[in-house]
Amino acid sequence: QVQLVESGGGLVQAGDSLRLSCAASGRTFISNRATGWFRQAPGKEREFVAGISWSGGITYYGSSVKGRFTISRDNAKNTVSLQMNSLKPEDTAVYYCARGRTGRVTESGYEYDYWGQGTQVTVSS
């Protein structure tokens, strides 16, 4: 069975840090695909957060998180991580990881074929 599983979410205070992880299992190999993180807050559209190419050599960030979040990957472990620093209340959302259809990073959710169930991140002020 194909699965992407996110972990690491939780409730933190503004200014704190969290590290999210995305693990692929089953036949969901991500080592040759770009991987992205998206988020969706209640009543808002899904937002691109960060993406990383299959090799890890290219990363791209949404403007609202640039300079605070860092995406990385370990292809040997089939995992992708998102280090989130200096968290703000507006970062509160459900965070999803997704596997790209190709090795290139893109902001478009339509270019991702498998999605995890999401992990809740709540930042209190």
mmCIF file of C-alpha atoms in Angstrom:
data_model
loop_
_atom_site.group_PDB
_atom_site.id
_atom_site.type_symbol
_atom_site.label_atom_id
_atom_site.label_comp_id
_atom_site.label_asym_id
_atom_site.label_seq_id
_atom_site.Cartn_x
_atom_site.Cartn_y
_atom_site.Cartn_z
ATOM 1 C CA GLN A 1 0.000 0.000 0.000
ATOM 2 C CA VAL A 2 1.209 3.479 -0.854
ATOM 3 C CA GLN A 3 1.695 5.780 2.112
ATOM 4 C CA LEU A 4 3.249 9.073 3.118
ATOM 5 C CA VAL A 5 3.165 9.669 6.855
ATOM 6 C CA GLU A 6 3.848 13.013 8.479
ATOM 7 C CA SER A 7 4.926 13.393 12.094
ATOM 8 C CA GLY A 8 6.275 16.021 14.437
ATOM 9 C CA GLY A 9 3.363 18.421 14.670
ATOM 10 C CA GLY A 10 2.151 19.838 17.935
ATOM 11 C CA LEU A 11 1.274 22.875 20.006
ATOM 12 C CA VAL A 12 4.041 25.414 20.542
ATOM 13 C CA GLN A 13 4.416 29.071 21.441
ATOM 14 C CA ALA A 14 5.365 31.847 19.085
ATOM 15 C CA GLY A 15 9.115 31.879 18.530
ATOM 16 C CA ASP A 16 9.513 28.158 19.143
ATOM 17 C CA SER A 17 10.706 25.541 16.674
ATOM 18 C CA LEU A 18 9.316 22.282 15.343
ATOM 19 C CA ARG A 19 10.678 19.648 13.008
ATOM 20 C CA LEU A 20 8.265 17.803 10.777
ATOM 21 C CA SER A 21 9.123 14.523 9.113
ATOM 22 C CA CYS A 22 7.610 12.745 6.146
ATOM 23 C CA ALA A 23 8.258 9.037 5.772
ATOM 24 C CA ALA A 24 7.374 7.045 2.694
ATOM 25 C CA SER A 25 6.419 3.420 2.972
ATOM 26 C CA GLY A 26 5.219 0.671 0.740
ATOM 27 C CA ARG A 27 5.834 1.375 -2.908
ATOM 28 C CA THR A 28 5.912 5.139 -2.384
ATOM 29 C CA PHE A 29 9.486 5.757 -3.298
ATOM 30 C CA ILE A 30 10.356 9.405 -3.120
ATOM 31 C CA SER A 31 14.083 9.279 -3.663
ATOM 32 C CA ASN A 32 13.732 10.015 -7.398
ATOM 33 C CA ARG A 33 10.977 12.602 -7.080
ATOM 34 C CA ALA A 34 10.670 16.125 -5.807
ATOM 35 C CA THR A 35 8.891 16.371 -2.473
ATOM 36 C CA GLY A 36 6.880 19.258 -1.190
ATOM 37 C CA TRP A 37 5.304 20.511 1.997
ATOM 38 C CA PHE A 38 1.981 22.287 1.868
ATOM 39 C CA ARG A 39 -0.281 23.630 4.581
ATOM 40 C CA GLN A 40 -3.917 24.510 4.961
ATOM 41 C CA ALA A 41 -5.446 26.623 7.688
ATOM 42 C CA PRO A 42 -9.186 26.601 8.447
ATOM 43 C CA GLY A 43 -11.088 28.630 5.886
ATOM 44 C CA LYS A 44 -8.026 29.192 3.728
ATOM 45 C CA GLU A 45 -6.720 27.683 0.529
ATOM 46 C CA ARG A 46 -3.898 25.215 0.509
ATOM 47 C CA GLU A 47 -0.535 26.960 0.467
ATOM 48 C CA PHE A 48 2.830 25.814 -0.815
ATOM 49 C CA VAL A 49 5.397 25.896 1.986
ATOM 50 C CA ALA A 50 8.597 24.336 0.659
ATOM 51 C CA GLY A 51 9.866 21.913 -1.934
ATOM 52 C CA ILE A 52 13.045 20.010 -2.618
ATOM 53 C CA SER A 53 14.302 18.380 -5.788
ATOM 54 C CA TRP A 54 14.966 14.670 -5.947
ATOM 55 C CA SER A 55 18.689 15.167 -5.356
ATOM 56 C CA GLY A 56 18.229 17.741 -2.617
ATOM 57 C CA GLY A 57 20.264 20.225 -4.606
ATOM 58 C CA ILE A 58 17.399 22.617 -5.265
ATOM 59 C CA THR A 59 15.053 23.964 -2.639
ATOM 60 C CA TYR A 60 12.261 26.469 -2.937
ATOM 61 C CA TYR A 61 10.205 28.211 -0.268
ATOM 62 C CA GLY A 62 6.977 30.090 -0.049
ATOM 63 C CA SER A 63 7.471 33.775 0.653
ATOM 64 C CA SER A 64 5.808 33.578 4.064
ATOM 65 C CA VAL A 65 8.307 31.034 5.403
ATOM 66 C CA LYS A 66 11.508 31.929 3.591
ATOM 67 C CA GLY A 67 14.359 32.395 6.023
ATOM 68 C CA ARG A 68 12.559 30.572 8.834
ATOM 69 C CA PHE A 69 11.915 27.087 7.428
ATOM 70 C CA THR A 70 14.405 24.622 5.982
ATOM 71 C CA ILE A 71 13.546 21.535 3.956
ATOM 72 C CA SER A 72 15.934 18.595 3.669
ATOM 73 C CA ARG A 73 15.857 14.980 2.579
ATOM 74 C CA ASP A 74 17.538 11.656 3.257
ATOM 75 C CA ASN A 75 16.998 9.459 0.233
ATOM 76 C CA ALA A 76 18.614 6.467 1.892
ATOM 77 C CA LYS A 77 15.878 6.588 4.525
ATOM 78 C CA ASN A 78 13.161 7.701 2.128
ATOM 79 C CA THR A 79 12.338 10.676 4.350
ATOM 80 C CA VAL A 80 11.929 14.423 3.972
ATOM 81 C CA SER A 81 12.036 16.876 6.865
ATOM 82 C CA LEU A 82 10.889 20.438 7.454
ATOM 83 C CA GLN A 83 12.678 22.408 10.159
ATOM 84 C CA MET A 84 10.470 25.277 11.265
ATOM 85 C CA ASN A 85 12.039 28.052 13.341
ATOM 86 C CA SER A 86 10.675 31.325 14.706
ATOM 87 C CA LEU A 87 7.144 30.041 14.426
ATOM 88 C CA LYS A 88 4.301 32.535 14.283
ATOM 89 C CA PRO A 89 0.598 32.151 15.041
ATOM 90 C CA GLU A 90 -0.094 32.519 11.324
ATOM 91 C CA ASP A 91 1.864 29.304 10.741
ATOM 92 C CA THR A 92 -0.971 27.408 12.409
ATOM 93 C CA ALA A 93 -2.311 24.863 9.914
ATOM 94 C CA VAL A 94 -2.383 21.223 8.945
ATOM 95 C CA TYR A 95 0.866 20.427 7.181
ATOM 96 C CA TYR A 96 0.995 17.883 4.366
ATOM 97 C CA CYS A 97 3.874 16.309 2.527
ATOM 98 C CA ALA A 98 3.454 15.258 -1.064
ATOM 99 C CA ARG A 99 5.440 13.392 -3.679
ATOM 100 C CA GLY A 100 6.079 15.161 -6.947
ATOM 101 C CA ARG A 101 5.253 13.652 -10.300
ATOM 102 C CA THR A 102 8.792 14.471 -11.416
ATOM 103 C CA GLY A 103 12.137 15.325 -9.883
ATOM 104 C CA ARG A 104 11.587 19.072 -10.303
ATOM 105 C CA VAL A 105 10.331 21.344 -7.559
ATOM 106 C CA THR A 106 7.056 23.094 -8.234
ATOM 107 C CA GLU A 107 4.591 25.132 -6.200
ATOM 108 C CA SER A 108 1.564 23.665 -7.933
ATOM 109 C CA GLY A 109 -0.275 21.028 -5.957
ATOM 110 C CA TYR A 110 -1.397 19.479 -9.236
ATOM 111 C CA GLU A 111 2.170 18.379 -9.852
ATOM 112 C CA TYR A 112 2.123 16.088 -6.806
ATOM 113 C CA ASP A 113 0.570 12.634 -6.972
ATOM 114 C CA TYR A 114 0.666 11.206 -3.451
ATOM 115 C CA TRP A 115 -0.231 13.055 -0.267
ATOM 116 C CA GLY A 116 0.003 12.274 3.397
ATOM 117 C CA GLN A 117 -2.833 12.644 5.881
ATOM 118 C CA GLY A 118 -1.321 15.728 7.470
ATOM 119 C CA THR A 119 -0.047 16.764 10.875
ATOM 120 C CA GLN A 120 -1.450 19.640 12.916
ATOM 121 C CA VAL A 121 0.797 22.530 13.875
ATOM 122 C CA THR A 122 -0.634 25.068 16.298
ATOM 123 C CA VAL A 123 1.303 28.156 17.336
ATOM 124 C CA SER A 124 -0.038 30.166 20.238
ATOM 125 C CA SER A 125 0.707 33.844 20.718
#
